[in-house]
Amino acid sequence: MRIVFDTDSAIFNDDAAALAMLLQRRDLVDIAAITVVAGNHTVAQGSEHMLHLLEFCGVTDIPLHLGAETPLVNSVERAAEQERRWGPVSFKGAFDEAPPVRPPHGGAFAAVRPQPPEAVTALTDAINERPGEVTVVAVGPLTNIALALRRDPTLAGRMKSLVFMGGNARVPGNVTPAAEFNFWFDPEAAHEVLAAPIPRVVMFGLDITNHAPLHQARFERIVGTDTPLTRLMRESMGPRYARDPAATYYVWDCITAAWLLDPDVVTAAERLPIAVETTFGPDYGGTTVVTARERPVEVMLDLDVERFFAIYEDLLTRPVPIPR
Ligand code: RIB
Ligand code: CA
């Protein structure tokens, strides 16, 4: 399976963990490129976390490309206005992040650097080089994908599929009562991408990801295997469990990664027409299941939690650098 991994990054949970899982199975997944988009972090900051991960894993042959710095319409100002008028947005990611770019965990910038061209061109090139073969795995806001489709709407038909983490079909949002973070950060991009004639679109929204919180016992078991990667995991995720042993982490993007490696982790899915709210109001970025007006999406709804965590645990405790 040839993929482009489009990410809004994280220090470890969850974009980086998802990428680490896929890097451990390069026998199954051929990663043509990593493209970074603003979301959890700015592109400048997020790409440093991903480059650091690549260095940890000893991976020097997968290029990372810098993508959209801002959503299509949403903005710092708009987010502030939303909060003023309709109440808090619990996480605003890159909108709350100011320069300078901080070195990743470990204190030093990675030697491996971003590559030209920028992400939208890199994504387009990867699809055009192998028409009908490339799956775009998007685990951040869909801005880069929307921009690629705006530049060339025929690109949709040359993609094999789009597999994304975002949205919430039948459950509440996680940053506002209505909206999930990736869709809230760039609702217009989500709307445009879901309307495009991509042959197959698979949604991992909160409906499925809510089923698999990571509790302390499992976390401690994973970081009990000492590798540079589990040390990074302990540093970045451990403090929350130390403060509150009953705390949980959601591992959203990792579920998407696990399904690419083992589709049987998903136990329930439905084809549903999903609409994204792009009217600026309290429900901005929220998703609803509508009647046949929109193109249906394969919405993943439930998973075999133990099967998923077995994959997660196995791949994140394997040695790094990854032997090739
Ligand atoms: O709402 C969860 C999503 O937002 C995940 O992809 C997380 O990494 C953030 O991007
Ligand atoms: Ca993400």
Short mmCIF file of C-alpha atoms and ligand atoms in Angstrom, two decimals:
data_model
loop_
_atom_site.label_atom_id
_atom_site.label_comp_id
_atom_site.label_asym_id
_atom_site.label_seq_id
_atom_site.Cartn_x
_atom_site.Cartn_y
_atom_site.Cartn_z
CA MET A 1 0.00 0.00 0.00
CA ARG A 2 1.51 3.30 -1.09
CA ILE A 3 0.54 6.27 1.08
CA VAL A 4 1.17 9.93 1.70
CA PHE A 5 1.00 10.67 5.43
CA ASP A 6 -0.48 14.13 6.01
CA THR A 7 -0.15 15.21 9.65
CA ASP A 8 -0.55 18.11 12.06
CA SER A 9 2.09 16.49 14.25
CA ALA A 10 2.51 16.08 17.99
CA ILE A 11 5.39 15.50 20.36
CA PHE A 12 4.30 11.94 20.76
CA ASN A 13 0.60 11.36 21.20
CA ASP A 14 -0.85 10.76 18.62
CA ASP A 15 0.32 11.76 15.13
CA ALA A 16 3.89 10.78 15.91
CA ALA A 17 2.81 7.48 17.43
CA ALA A 18 0.73 6.73 14.33
CA LEU A 19 3.70 7.45 12.09
CA ALA A 20 5.99 5.35 14.30
CA MET A 21 3.56 2.44 13.95
CA LEU A 22 3.59 2.71 10.16
CA LEU A 23 7.37 3.07 10.04
CA GLN A 24 7.64 -0.26 11.87
CA ARG A 25 5.63 -1.93 9.07
CA ARG A 26 7.30 -0.63 5.93
CA ASP A 27 6.98 -4.16 4.62
CA LEU A 28 3.22 -3.41 4.35
CA VAL A 29 3.09 0.35 3.94
CA ASP A 30 5.23 2.29 1.49
CA ILE A 31 5.32 5.92 2.67
CA ALA A 32 5.98 8.11 -0.38
CA ALA A 33 6.05 11.36 1.61
CA ILE A 34 5.12 13.01 4.87
CA THR A 35 3.29 16.32 4.49
CA VAL A 36 2.77 18.64 7.45
CA VAL A 37 -0.21 20.93 8.01
CA ALA A 38 -1.06 23.41 10.77
CA GLY A 39 -3.35 21.97 13.44
CA ASN A 40 -2.06 20.70 16.77
CA HIS A 41 1.05 22.77 16.06
CA THR A 42 2.23 25.35 13.59
CA VAL A 43 3.89 23.79 10.55
CA ALA A 44 7.32 24.99 11.70
CA GLN A 45 6.93 23.49 15.17
CA GLY A 46 5.10 20.34 14.09
CA SER A 47 7.65 19.48 11.44
CA GLU A 48 10.43 19.61 14.05
CA HIS A 49 8.60 16.97 16.09
CA MET A 50 8.18 14.75 13.04
CA LEU A 51 11.79 15.17 11.90
CA HIS A 52 12.91 14.28 15.40
CA LEU A 53 10.81 11.12 15.23
CA LEU A 54 12.30 10.18 11.87
CA GLU A 55 15.77 10.65 13.34
CA PHE A 56 14.91 8.47 16.35
CA CYS A 57 13.65 5.78 14.01
CA GLY A 58 16.75 6.06 11.80
CA VAL A 59 14.64 6.90 8.75
CA THR A 60 16.36 9.15 6.22
CA ASP A 61 14.69 8.08 2.98
CA ILE A 62 11.15 9.46 3.44
CA PRO A 63 10.91 13.17 2.56
CA LEU A 64 8.98 15.57 4.79
CA HIS A 65 7.34 18.58 3.13
CA LEU A 66 6.01 21.74 4.77
CA GLY A 67 2.36 22.52 4.09
CA ALA A 68 -0.40 25.01 4.77
CA GLU A 69 0.36 27.37 7.63
CA THR A 70 -3.24 28.48 8.04
CA PRO A 71 -6.70 27.05 7.41
CA LEU A 72 -8.71 28.18 4.37
CA VAL A 73 -10.92 30.54 6.37
CA ASN A 74 -10.63 29.91 10.12
CA SER A 75 -8.15 32.10 11.96
CA VAL A 76 -6.90 33.18 15.38
CA GLU A 77 -9.28 36.13 15.21
CA ARG A 78 -12.24 34.00 14.22
CA ALA A 79 -11.52 31.53 17.05
CA ALA A 80 -11.42 34.41 19.55
CA GLU A 81 -14.69 35.73 18.17
CA GLN A 82 -16.26 32.28 18.38
CA GLU A 83 -15.28 32.01 22.05
CA ARG A 84 -16.54 35.51 22.81
CA ARG A 85 -19.92 34.84 21.25
CA TRP A 86 -20.61 31.16 21.83
CA GLY A 87 -18.34 29.87 24.61
CA PRO A 88 -15.01 28.10 24.96
CA VAL A 89 -13.12 26.11 22.36
CA SER A 90 -11.22 23.71 24.61
CA PHE A 91 -8.15 23.29 22.35
CA LYS A 92 -7.01 25.69 19.67
CA GLY A 93 -3.69 24.08 18.71
CA ALA A 94 -1.53 26.23 16.44
CA PHE A 95 -3.75 29.26 17.08
CA ASP A 96 -2.29 29.37 20.59
CA GLU A 97 1.32 28.71 19.56
CA ALA A 98 3.74 31.60 19.17
CA PRO A 99 7.28 31.67 17.75
CA PRO A 100 10.10 30.91 18.27
CA VAL A 101 10.10 27.26 17.31
CA ARG A 102 11.24 25.19 20.28
CA PRO A 103 13.69 22.33 19.86
CA PRO A 104 11.96 18.95 20.12
CA HIS A 105 12.34 16.73 23.19
CA GLY A 106 16.00 16.02 23.70
CA GLY A 107 16.89 19.66 23.08
CA ALA A 108 18.43 19.51 19.61
CA PHE A 109 16.93 20.01 16.17
CA ALA A 110 17.15 16.92 13.97
CA ALA A 111 19.83 16.80 11.29
CA VAL A 112 17.30 15.58 8.73
CA ARG A 113 15.49 18.65 7.28
CA PRO A 114 12.28 19.35 5.29
CA GLN A 115 12.54 18.82 1.55
CA PRO A 116 11.25 20.88 -1.38
CA PRO A 117 8.70 21.19 -2.89
CA GLU A 118 5.99 22.38 -0.49
CA ALA A 119 3.40 19.85 0.64
CA VAL A 120 0.62 20.54 -1.86
CA THR A 121 2.97 19.99 -4.81
CA ALA A 122 4.57 16.96 -3.15
CA LEU A 123 1.16 15.41 -2.53
CA THR A 124 0.04 16.12 -6.09
CA ASP A 125 3.27 14.71 -7.53
CA ALA A 126 3.03 11.54 -5.46
CA ILE A 127 -0.51 10.90 -6.73
CA ASN A 128 0.33 11.73 -10.34
CA GLU A 129 3.40 9.49 -10.35
CA ARG A 130 1.24 6.45 -9.49
CA PRO A 131 -2.36 7.23 -10.58
CA GLY A 132 -4.95 5.09 -8.81
CA GLU A 133 -2.40 3.69 -6.35
CA VAL A 134 -1.92 6.28 -3.63
CA THR A 135 -3.92 6.40 -0.40
CA VAL A 136 -3.78 9.73 1.36
CA VAL A 137 -3.75 9.20 5.11
CA ALA A 138 -4.76 12.51 6.64
CA VAL A 139 -4.60 12.80 10.42
CA GLY A 140 -4.82 16.56 10.78
CA PRO A 141 -7.00 19.31 9.31
CA LEU A 142 -7.68 18.67 5.62
CA THR A 143 -6.17 21.96 4.38
CA ASN A 144 -3.35 20.48 2.28
CA ILE A 145 -5.73 18.08 0.57
CA ALA A 146 -8.28 20.84 -0.12
CA LEU A 147 -5.59 23.07 -1.61
CA ALA A 148 -4.34 20.25 -3.84
CA LEU A 149 -7.91 19.64 -5.06
CA ARG A 150 -8.49 23.37 -5.64
CA ARG A 151 -5.33 23.52 -7.74
CA ASP A 152 -6.34 20.45 -9.76
CA PRO A 153 -9.87 19.10 -9.19
CA THR A 154 -9.11 16.08 -11.44
CA LEU A 155 -6.60 14.87 -8.83
CA ALA A 156 -9.48 13.38 -6.81
CA GLY A 157 -10.07 10.76 -9.51
CA ARG A 158 -6.40 9.72 -9.51
CA MET A 159 -6.30 9.05 -5.77
CA LYS A 160 -6.91 5.49 -4.67
CA SER A 161 -8.51 6.56 -1.43
CA LEU A 162 -8.53 9.04 1.40
CA VAL A 163 -8.42 7.73 4.95
CA PHE A 164 -8.76 10.48 7.51
CA MET A 165 -9.12 11.13 11.22
CA GLY A 166 -11.69 13.83 11.83
CA GLY A 167 -15.31 14.64 12.49
CA ASN A 168 -17.97 13.16 14.71
CA ALA A 169 -20.98 11.60 13.00
CA ARG A 170 -23.19 10.66 15.94
CA VAL A 171 -21.26 11.74 19.02
CA PRO A 172 -20.46 15.19 20.47
CA GLY A 173 -17.34 17.11 19.51
CA ASN A 174 -14.15 17.27 21.54
CA VAL A 175 -13.30 20.98 21.27
CA THR A 176 -16.83 22.38 21.21
CA PRO A 177 -20.08 20.55 21.87
CA ALA A 178 -20.50 20.31 18.09
CA ALA A 179 -17.02 19.91 16.61
CA GLU A 180 -14.01 17.61 16.57
CA PHE A 181 -10.63 19.41 16.47
CA ASN A 182 -9.39 18.61 12.92
CA PHE A 183 -12.72 19.61 11.38
CA TRP A 184 -13.11 22.65 13.66
CA PHE A 185 -9.64 23.94 12.73
CA ASP A 186 -10.50 23.92 9.02
CA PRO A 187 -14.21 23.27 8.38
CA GLU A 188 -14.13 24.65 4.84
CA ALA A 189 -11.34 22.25 3.86
CA ALA A 190 -13.26 19.30 5.30
CA HIS A 191 -16.38 20.37 3.42
CA GLU A 192 -14.55 20.69 0.10
CA VAL A 193 -12.65 17.42 0.45
CA LEU A 194 -15.75 15.41 1.37
CA ALA A 195 -17.50 16.77 -1.72
CA ALA A 196 -14.67 15.71 -4.07
CA PRO A 197 -15.06 12.58 -6.25
CA ILE A 198 -12.34 10.57 -4.50
CA PRO A 199 -13.03 6.88 -5.25
CA ARG A 200 -13.00 5.79 -1.60
CA VAL A 201 -13.24 7.95 1.53
CA VAL A 202 -12.89 6.40 4.98
CA MET A 203 -13.60 8.40 8.13
CA PHE A 204 -12.13 7.72 11.54
CA GLY A 205 -14.04 10.22 13.64
CA LEU A 206 -14.68 10.43 17.35
CA ASP A 207 -17.40 7.78 16.94
CA ILE A 208 -14.70 5.14 16.78
CA THR A 209 -11.76 6.79 18.51
CA ASN A 210 -13.79 7.41 21.71
CA HIS A 211 -13.88 3.63 22.24
CA ALA A 212 -10.17 3.26 22.96
CA PRO A 213 -8.85 5.50 25.75
CA LEU A 214 -5.32 4.68 26.90
CA HIS A 215 -5.30 4.07 30.64
CA GLN A 216 -2.30 4.25 32.94
CA ALA A 217 -1.81 0.49 33.39
CA ARG A 218 -1.38 -0.10 29.66
CA PHE A 219 0.73 3.03 29.28
CA GLU A 220 3.08 1.86 32.07
CA ARG A 221 3.38 -1.55 30.46
CA ILE A 222 4.41 0.04 27.16
CA VAL A 223 6.95 2.46 28.62
CA GLY A 224 8.25 -0.39 30.80
CA THR A 225 10.02 -1.57 27.63
CA ASP A 226 12.86 0.91 27.48
CA THR A 227 13.68 2.30 24.02
CA PRO A 228 14.41 5.87 22.89
CA LEU A 229 10.83 5.97 21.59
CA THR A 230 9.18 4.79 24.81
CA ARG A 231 11.36 7.27 26.71
CA LEU A 232 9.94 10.00 24.49
CA MET A 233 6.47 8.63 25.14
CA ARG A 234 7.08 8.64 28.89
CA GLU A 235 8.40 12.21 28.81
CA SER A 236 5.53 13.57 26.78
CA MET A 237 2.57 11.56 28.14
CA GLY A 238 3.76 10.43 31.60
CA PRO A 239 3.14 13.69 33.50
CA ARG A 240 -0.62 13.54 32.99
CA TYR A 241 -0.81 10.06 34.53
CA ALA A 242 1.51 11.15 37.37
CA ARG A 243 -0.87 14.00 38.19
CA ASP A 244 -3.95 11.82 37.89
CA PRO A 245 -3.72 8.01 37.73
CA ALA A 246 -7.33 7.91 36.46
CA ALA A 247 -6.44 10.13 33.48
CA THR A 248 -6.72 8.87 29.91
CA TYR A 249 -5.25 9.74 26.54
CA TYR A 250 -7.12 9.26 23.30
CA VAL A 251 -4.89 7.85 20.59
CA TRP A 252 -7.05 9.04 17.67
CA ASP A 253 -4.64 8.87 14.71
CA CYS A 254 -3.17 5.56 15.88
CA ILE A 255 -6.48 3.83 15.23
CA THR A 256 -6.34 5.00 11.63
CA ALA A 257 -2.79 3.63 11.37
CA ALA A 258 -3.75 0.30 12.93
CA TRP A 259 -6.60 -0.18 10.44
CA LEU A 260 -4.21 0.31 7.51
CA LEU A 261 -2.17 -2.58 8.90
CA ASP A 262 -5.09 -4.76 10.02
CA PRO A 263 -8.58 -3.84 8.74
CA ASP A 264 -10.12 -6.36 11.15
CA VAL A 265 -9.60 -3.94 14.04
CA VAL A 266 -12.81 -2.23 12.88
CA THR A 267 -15.94 -4.08 13.87
CA ALA A 268 -18.67 -1.66 12.71
CA ALA A 269 -18.90 0.81 9.83
CA GLU A 270 -21.65 2.45 7.78
CA ARG A 271 -21.80 4.42 4.56
CA LEU A 272 -23.20 7.77 5.61
CA PRO A 273 -23.61 11.15 3.92
CA ILE A 274 -21.73 13.56 6.20
CA ALA A 275 -22.19 17.34 6.10
CA VAL A 276 -19.72 19.76 7.65
CA GLU A 277 -21.03 22.98 9.21
CA THR A 278 -19.25 25.91 7.56
CA THR A 279 -21.62 28.63 8.76
CA PHE A 280 -19.79 30.67 11.38
CA GLY A 281 -21.78 29.99 14.54
CA PRO A 282 -21.68 27.78 17.65
CA ASP A 283 -21.65 24.60 15.53
CA TYR A 284 -18.79 25.72 13.24
CA GLY A 285 -16.84 22.62 12.12
CA GLY A 286 -19.41 20.17 13.46
CA THR A 287 -20.57 17.23 11.35
CA THR A 288 -24.02 15.85 10.88
CA VAL A 289 -25.41 12.82 9.10
CA VAL A 290 -27.75 14.13 6.45
CA THR A 291 -29.95 12.71 3.73
CA ALA A 292 -28.45 11.81 0.36
CA ARG A 293 -27.45 15.41 -0.52
CA GLU A 294 -23.74 14.73 0.25
CA ARG A 295 -21.42 11.99 -1.05
CA PRO A 296 -21.46 9.05 1.36
CA VAL A 297 -18.36 8.31 3.38
CA GLU A 298 -17.37 5.01 5.00
CA VAL A 299 -17.74 6.00 8.63
CA MET A 300 -15.89 3.72 11.03
CA LEU A 301 -17.95 3.30 14.18
CA ASP A 302 -16.54 0.65 16.50
CA LEU A 303 -13.41 -1.42 17.02
CA ASP A 304 -11.98 -4.48 18.68
CA VAL A 305 -10.21 -2.59 21.44
CA GLU A 306 -7.93 -5.42 22.51
CA ARG A 307 -6.92 -6.22 18.94
CA PHE A 308 -6.14 -2.56 18.37
CA PHE A 309 -4.08 -2.15 21.53
CA ALA A 310 -2.16 -5.37 20.79
CA ILE A 311 -0.97 -3.76 17.53
CA TYR A 312 -0.28 -0.42 19.23
CA GLU A 313 1.70 -2.01 22.02
CA ASP A 314 3.65 -4.33 19.75
CA LEU A 315 4.69 -1.63 17.28
CA LEU A 316 5.54 1.05 19.82
CA THR A 317 7.77 -1.23 21.87
CA ARG A 318 9.82 -2.50 18.92
CA PRO A 319 13.45 -1.41 18.83
CA VAL A 320 14.51 1.88 17.30
CA PRO A 321 16.39 2.80 15.16
CA ILE A 322 14.31 0.50 12.98
CA PRO A 323 16.47 -2.20 11.35
CA ARG A 324 16.05 -2.25 7.55
O1 RIB B 1 -9.55 15.40 17.48
C1 RIB B 1 -8.41 14.59 17.43
C2 RIB B 1 -7.49 14.99 16.30
O2 RIB B 1 -7.03 16.33 16.49
C3 RIB B 1 -6.25 14.14 16.21
O3 RIB B 1 -5.86 13.99 14.87
C4 RIB B 1 -5.26 14.96 16.97
O4 RIB B 1 -3.93 14.63 16.64
C5 RIB B 1 -5.62 16.35 16.52
O5 RIB B 1 -5.07 16.61 15.27
CA CA B 2 -3.53 14.64 14.30
#
